[in-house]
PDB file of C-alpha atoms and ligand atoms in Angstrom:
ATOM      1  CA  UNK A   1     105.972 138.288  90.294  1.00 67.00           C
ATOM      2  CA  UNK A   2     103.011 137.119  92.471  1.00 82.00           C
ATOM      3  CA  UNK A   3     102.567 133.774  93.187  1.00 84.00           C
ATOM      4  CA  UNK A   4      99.464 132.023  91.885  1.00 89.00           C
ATOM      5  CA  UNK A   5      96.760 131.265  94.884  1.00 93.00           C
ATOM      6  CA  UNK A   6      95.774 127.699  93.023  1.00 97.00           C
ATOM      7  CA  UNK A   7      96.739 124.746  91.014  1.00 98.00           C
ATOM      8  CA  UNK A   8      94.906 123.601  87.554  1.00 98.00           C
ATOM      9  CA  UNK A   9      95.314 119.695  88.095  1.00 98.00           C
ATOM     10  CA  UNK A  10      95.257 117.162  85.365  1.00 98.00           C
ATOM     11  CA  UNK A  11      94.702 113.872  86.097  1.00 98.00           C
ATOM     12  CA  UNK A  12      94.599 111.638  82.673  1.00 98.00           C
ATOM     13  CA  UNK A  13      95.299 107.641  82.451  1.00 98.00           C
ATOM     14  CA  UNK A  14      95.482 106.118  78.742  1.00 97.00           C
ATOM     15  CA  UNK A  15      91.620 105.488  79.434  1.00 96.00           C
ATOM     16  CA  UNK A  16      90.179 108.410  81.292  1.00 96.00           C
ATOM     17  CA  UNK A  17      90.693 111.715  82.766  1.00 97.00           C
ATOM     18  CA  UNK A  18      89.904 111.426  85.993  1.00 97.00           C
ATOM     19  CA  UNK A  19      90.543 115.677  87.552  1.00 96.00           C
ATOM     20  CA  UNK A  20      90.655 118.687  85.914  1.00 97.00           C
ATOM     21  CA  UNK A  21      90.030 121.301  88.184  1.00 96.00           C
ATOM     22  CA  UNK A  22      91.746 123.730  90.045  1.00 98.00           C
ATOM     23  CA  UNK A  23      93.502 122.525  93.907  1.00 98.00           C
ATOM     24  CA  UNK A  24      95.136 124.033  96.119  1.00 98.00           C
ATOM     25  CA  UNK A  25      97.531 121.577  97.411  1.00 98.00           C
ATOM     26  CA  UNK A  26      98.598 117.837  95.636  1.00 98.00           C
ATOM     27  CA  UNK A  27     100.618 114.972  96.812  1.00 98.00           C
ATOM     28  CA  UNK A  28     101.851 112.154  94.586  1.00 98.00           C
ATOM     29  CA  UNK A  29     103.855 109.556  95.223  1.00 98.00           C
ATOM     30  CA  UNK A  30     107.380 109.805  92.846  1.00 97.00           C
ATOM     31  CA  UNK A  31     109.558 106.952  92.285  1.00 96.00           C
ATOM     32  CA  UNK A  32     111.726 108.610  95.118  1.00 92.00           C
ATOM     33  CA  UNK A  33     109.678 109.300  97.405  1.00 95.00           C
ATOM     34  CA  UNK A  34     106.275 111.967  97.667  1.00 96.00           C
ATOM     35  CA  UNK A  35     105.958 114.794  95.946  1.00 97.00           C
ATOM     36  CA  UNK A  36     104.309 117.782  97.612  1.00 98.00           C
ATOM     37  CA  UNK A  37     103.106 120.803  95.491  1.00 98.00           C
ATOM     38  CA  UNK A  38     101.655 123.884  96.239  1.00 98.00           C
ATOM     39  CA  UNK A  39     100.673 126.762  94.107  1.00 97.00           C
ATOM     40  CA  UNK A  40     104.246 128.396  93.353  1.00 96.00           C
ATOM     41  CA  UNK A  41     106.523 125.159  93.209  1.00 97.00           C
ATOM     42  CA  UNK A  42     109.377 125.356  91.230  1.00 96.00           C
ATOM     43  CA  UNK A  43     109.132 123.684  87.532  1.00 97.00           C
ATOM     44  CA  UNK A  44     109.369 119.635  87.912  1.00 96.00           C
ATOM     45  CA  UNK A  45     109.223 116.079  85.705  1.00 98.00           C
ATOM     46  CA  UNK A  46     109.207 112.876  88.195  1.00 97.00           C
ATOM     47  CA  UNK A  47     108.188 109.814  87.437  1.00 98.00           C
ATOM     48  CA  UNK A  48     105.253 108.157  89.518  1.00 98.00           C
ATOM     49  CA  UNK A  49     106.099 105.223  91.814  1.00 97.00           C
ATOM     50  CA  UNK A  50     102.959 103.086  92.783  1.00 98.00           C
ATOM     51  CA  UNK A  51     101.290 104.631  96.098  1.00 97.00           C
ATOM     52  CA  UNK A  52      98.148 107.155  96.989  1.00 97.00           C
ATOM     53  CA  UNK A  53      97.782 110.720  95.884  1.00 98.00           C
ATOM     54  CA  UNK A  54      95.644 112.967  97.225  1.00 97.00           C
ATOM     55  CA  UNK A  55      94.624 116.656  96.214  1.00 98.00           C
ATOM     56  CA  UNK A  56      92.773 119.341  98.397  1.00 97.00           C
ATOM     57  CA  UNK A  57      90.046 121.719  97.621  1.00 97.00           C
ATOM     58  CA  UNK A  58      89.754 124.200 100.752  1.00 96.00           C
ATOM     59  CA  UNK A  59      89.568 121.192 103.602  1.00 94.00           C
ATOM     60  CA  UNK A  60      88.404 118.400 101.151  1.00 94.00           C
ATOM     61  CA  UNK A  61      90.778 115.937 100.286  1.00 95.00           C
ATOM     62  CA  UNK A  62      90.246 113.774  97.148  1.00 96.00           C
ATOM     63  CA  UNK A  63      92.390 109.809  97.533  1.00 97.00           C
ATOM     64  CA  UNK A  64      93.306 108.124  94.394  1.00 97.00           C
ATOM     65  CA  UNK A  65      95.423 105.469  94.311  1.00 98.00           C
ATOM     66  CA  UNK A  66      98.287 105.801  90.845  1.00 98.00           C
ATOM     67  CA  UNK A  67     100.550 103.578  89.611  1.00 97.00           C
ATOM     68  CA  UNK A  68     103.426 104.531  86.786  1.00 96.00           C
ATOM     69  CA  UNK A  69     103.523 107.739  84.954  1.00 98.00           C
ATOM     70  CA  UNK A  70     104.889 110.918  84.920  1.00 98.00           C
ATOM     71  CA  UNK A  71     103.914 114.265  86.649  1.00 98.00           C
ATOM     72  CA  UNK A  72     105.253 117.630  85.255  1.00 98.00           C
ATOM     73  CA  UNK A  73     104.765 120.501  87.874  1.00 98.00           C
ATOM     74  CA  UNK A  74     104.628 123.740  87.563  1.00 97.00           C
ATOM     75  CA  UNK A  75     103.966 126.825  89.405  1.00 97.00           C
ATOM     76  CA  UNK A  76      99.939 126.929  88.362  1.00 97.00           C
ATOM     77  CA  UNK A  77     100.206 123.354  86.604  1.00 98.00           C
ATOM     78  CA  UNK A  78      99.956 119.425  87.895  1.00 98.00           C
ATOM     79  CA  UNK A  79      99.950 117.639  84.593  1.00 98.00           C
ATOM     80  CA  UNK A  80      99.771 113.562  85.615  1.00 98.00           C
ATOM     81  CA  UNK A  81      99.765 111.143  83.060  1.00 98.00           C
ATOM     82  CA  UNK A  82      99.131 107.782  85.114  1.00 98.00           C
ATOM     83  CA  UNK A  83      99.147 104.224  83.725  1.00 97.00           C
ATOM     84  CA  UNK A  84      96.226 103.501  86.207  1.00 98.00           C
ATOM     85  CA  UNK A  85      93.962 105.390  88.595  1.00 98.00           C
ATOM     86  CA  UNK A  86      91.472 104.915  90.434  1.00 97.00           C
ATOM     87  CA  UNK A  87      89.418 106.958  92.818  1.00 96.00           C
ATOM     88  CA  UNK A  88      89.106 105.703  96.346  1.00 96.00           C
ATOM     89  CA  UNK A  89      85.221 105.259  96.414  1.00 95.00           C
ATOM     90  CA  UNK A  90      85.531 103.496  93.139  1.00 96.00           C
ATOM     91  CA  UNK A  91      88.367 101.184  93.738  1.00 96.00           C
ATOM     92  CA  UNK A  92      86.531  97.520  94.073  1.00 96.00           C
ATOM     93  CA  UNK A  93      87.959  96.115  97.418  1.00 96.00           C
ATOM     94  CA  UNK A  94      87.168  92.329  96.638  1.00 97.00           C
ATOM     95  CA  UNK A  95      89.391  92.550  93.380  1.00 98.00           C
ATOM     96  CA  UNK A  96      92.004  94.252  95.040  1.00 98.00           C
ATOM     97  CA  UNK A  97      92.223  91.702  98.059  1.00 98.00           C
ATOM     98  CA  UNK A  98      92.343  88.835  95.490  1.00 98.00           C
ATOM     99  CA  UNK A  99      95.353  90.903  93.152  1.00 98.00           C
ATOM    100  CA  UNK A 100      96.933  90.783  96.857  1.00 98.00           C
ATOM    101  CA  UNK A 101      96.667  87.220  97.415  1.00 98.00           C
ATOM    102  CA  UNK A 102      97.559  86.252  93.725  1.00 98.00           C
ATOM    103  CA  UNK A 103     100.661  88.565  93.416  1.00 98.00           C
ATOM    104  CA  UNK A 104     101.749  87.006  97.363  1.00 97.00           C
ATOM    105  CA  UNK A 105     101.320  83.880  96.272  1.00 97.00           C
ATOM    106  CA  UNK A 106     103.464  84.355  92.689  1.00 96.00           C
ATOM    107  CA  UNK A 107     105.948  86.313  95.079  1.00 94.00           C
ATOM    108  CA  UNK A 108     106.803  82.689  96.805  1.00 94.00           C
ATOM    109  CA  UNK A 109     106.348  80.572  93.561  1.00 94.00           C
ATOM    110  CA  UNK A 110     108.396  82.889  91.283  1.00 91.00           C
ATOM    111  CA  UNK A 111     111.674  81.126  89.889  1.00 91.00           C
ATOM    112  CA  UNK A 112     112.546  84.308  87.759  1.00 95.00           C
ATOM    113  CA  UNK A 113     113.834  87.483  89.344  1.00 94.00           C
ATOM    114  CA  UNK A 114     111.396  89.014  86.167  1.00 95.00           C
ATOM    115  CA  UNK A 115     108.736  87.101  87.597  1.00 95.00           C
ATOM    116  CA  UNK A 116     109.225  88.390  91.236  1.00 95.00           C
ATOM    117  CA  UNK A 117     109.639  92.019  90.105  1.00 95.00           C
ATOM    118  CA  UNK A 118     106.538  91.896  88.509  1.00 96.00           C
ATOM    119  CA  UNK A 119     104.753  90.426  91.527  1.00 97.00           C
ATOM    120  CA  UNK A 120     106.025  93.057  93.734  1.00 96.00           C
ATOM    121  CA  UNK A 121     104.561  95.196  91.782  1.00 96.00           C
ATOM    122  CA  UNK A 122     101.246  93.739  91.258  1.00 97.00           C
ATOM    123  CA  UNK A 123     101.630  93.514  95.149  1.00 98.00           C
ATOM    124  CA  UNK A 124     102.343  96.754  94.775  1.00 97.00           C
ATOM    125  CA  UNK A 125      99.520  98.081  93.772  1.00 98.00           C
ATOM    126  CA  UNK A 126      96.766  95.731  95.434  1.00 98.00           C
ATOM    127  CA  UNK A 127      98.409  97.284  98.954  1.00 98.00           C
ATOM    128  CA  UNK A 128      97.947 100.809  97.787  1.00 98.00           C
ATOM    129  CA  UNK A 129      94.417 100.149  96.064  1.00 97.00           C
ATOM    130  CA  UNK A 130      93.537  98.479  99.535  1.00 97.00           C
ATOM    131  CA  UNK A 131      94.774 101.373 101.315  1.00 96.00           C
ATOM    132  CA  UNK A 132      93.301 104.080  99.570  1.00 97.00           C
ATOM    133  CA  UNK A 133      89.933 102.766  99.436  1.00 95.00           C
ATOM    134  CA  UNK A 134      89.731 103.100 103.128  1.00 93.00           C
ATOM    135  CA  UNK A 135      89.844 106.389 102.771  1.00 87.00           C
ATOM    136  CA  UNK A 136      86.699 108.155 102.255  1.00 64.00           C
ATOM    137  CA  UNK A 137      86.481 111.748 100.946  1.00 57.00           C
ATOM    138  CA  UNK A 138      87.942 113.703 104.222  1.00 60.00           C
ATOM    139  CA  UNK A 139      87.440 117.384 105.551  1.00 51.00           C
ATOM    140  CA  UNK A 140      90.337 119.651 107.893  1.00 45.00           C
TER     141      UNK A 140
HETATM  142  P1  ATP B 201      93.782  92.808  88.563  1.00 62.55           P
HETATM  143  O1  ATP B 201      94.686  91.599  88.662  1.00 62.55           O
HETATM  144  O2  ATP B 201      92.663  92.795  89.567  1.00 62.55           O
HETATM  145  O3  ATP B 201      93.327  93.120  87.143  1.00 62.55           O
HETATM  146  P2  ATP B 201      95.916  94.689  88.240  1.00 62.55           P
HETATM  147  O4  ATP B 201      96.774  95.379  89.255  1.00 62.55           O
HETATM  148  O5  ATP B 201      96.594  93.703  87.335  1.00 62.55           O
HETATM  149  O6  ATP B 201      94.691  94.036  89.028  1.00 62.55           O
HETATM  150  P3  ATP B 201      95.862  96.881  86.444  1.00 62.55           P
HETATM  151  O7  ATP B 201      96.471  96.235  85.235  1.00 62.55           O
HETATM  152  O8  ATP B 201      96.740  97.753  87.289  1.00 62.55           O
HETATM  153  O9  ATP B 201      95.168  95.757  87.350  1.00 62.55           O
HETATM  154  O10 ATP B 201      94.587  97.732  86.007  1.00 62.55           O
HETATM  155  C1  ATP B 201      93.746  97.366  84.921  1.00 62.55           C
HETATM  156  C2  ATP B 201      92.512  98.255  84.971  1.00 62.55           C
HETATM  157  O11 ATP B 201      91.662  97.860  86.043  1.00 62.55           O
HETATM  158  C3  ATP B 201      92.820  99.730  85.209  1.00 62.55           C
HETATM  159  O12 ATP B 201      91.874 100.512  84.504  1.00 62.55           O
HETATM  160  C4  ATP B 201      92.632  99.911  86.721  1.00 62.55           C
HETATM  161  O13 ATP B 201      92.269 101.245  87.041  1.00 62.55           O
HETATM  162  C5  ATP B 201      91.492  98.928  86.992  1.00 62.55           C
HETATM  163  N1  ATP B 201      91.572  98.296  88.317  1.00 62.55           N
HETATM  164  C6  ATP B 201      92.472  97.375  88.732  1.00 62.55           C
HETATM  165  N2  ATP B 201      92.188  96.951  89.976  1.00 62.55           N
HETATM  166  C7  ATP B 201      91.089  97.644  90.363  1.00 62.55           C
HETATM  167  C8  ATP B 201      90.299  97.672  91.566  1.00 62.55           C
HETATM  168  N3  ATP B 201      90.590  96.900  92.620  1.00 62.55           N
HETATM  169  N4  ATP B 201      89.232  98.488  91.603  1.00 62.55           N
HETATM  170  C9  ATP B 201      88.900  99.262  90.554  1.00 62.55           C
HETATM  171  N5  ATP B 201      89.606  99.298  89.388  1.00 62.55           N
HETATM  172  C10 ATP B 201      90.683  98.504  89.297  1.00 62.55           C
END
């Protein structure tokens, strides 16, 4: 059987869909580590750690920054269902540097090992929102 030559992603939080279109290459940070896919990949269900995906189109490379979810893959398919997502150019920098400083600071006060887990993950996410906005739309 041939392979397919593309990808239809879906990118959906409980809010918004943010991609439906059709890629040629994702990655997507899984609680274990990234996730590559190409068109062909063998049938897959992860679940999303916090972190930046990115998807290409020819040379253009679209940054998002997820966090929680699930991704089923298959060989023509990217189905992610993300708690939160945000596109680079849309993520609000000033917000995300304060989430940093609030979820540092509740790192150090936290008496509860629920309350530090959730700050790490708070931190988390500010670090990846901060880091993906720096990335602008990129070609090659
Ligand atoms: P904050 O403390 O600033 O609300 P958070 O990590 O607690 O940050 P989430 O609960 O993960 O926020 O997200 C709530 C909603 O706000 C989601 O729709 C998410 O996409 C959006 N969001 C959170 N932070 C940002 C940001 N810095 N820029 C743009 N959208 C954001």
């Amino acid at each position: 059987m041939a392979l397919p030559s593309k990808l239809s992603l879906e990118l959906v939080t409980p809010d918004r869909a943010l991609a439906h279109e059709a890629v040629d290459e994702v990655q997507l940070p899984g609680v274990d580590g990234y996730i590559g896919v190409l068109p062909g990949h063998t049938p897959l269900l992860a679940l999303l750690g916090v972190g930046q995906m990115w998807y290409r189109r020819g040379t253009e490379k679209t940054f998002l920054s997820v966090a929680g979810g699930t991704v089923e893959v298959l060989p023509d398919r990217v189905i992610v269902l993300s708690l939160t997502a945000e596109r680079a150019e849309d993520i609000d920098i000033m917000r995300a540097e304060a989430a940093r400083k609030r979820a540092e600071q509740a790192l150090v006060k936290s008496a509860r090992i629920e309350d530090v887990e959730l700050a790490r993950i708070a931190l988390l996410r500010a670090i990846s929102r901060l880091n993906t906005a720096s990335k602008a739309r990129t070609r090659g």
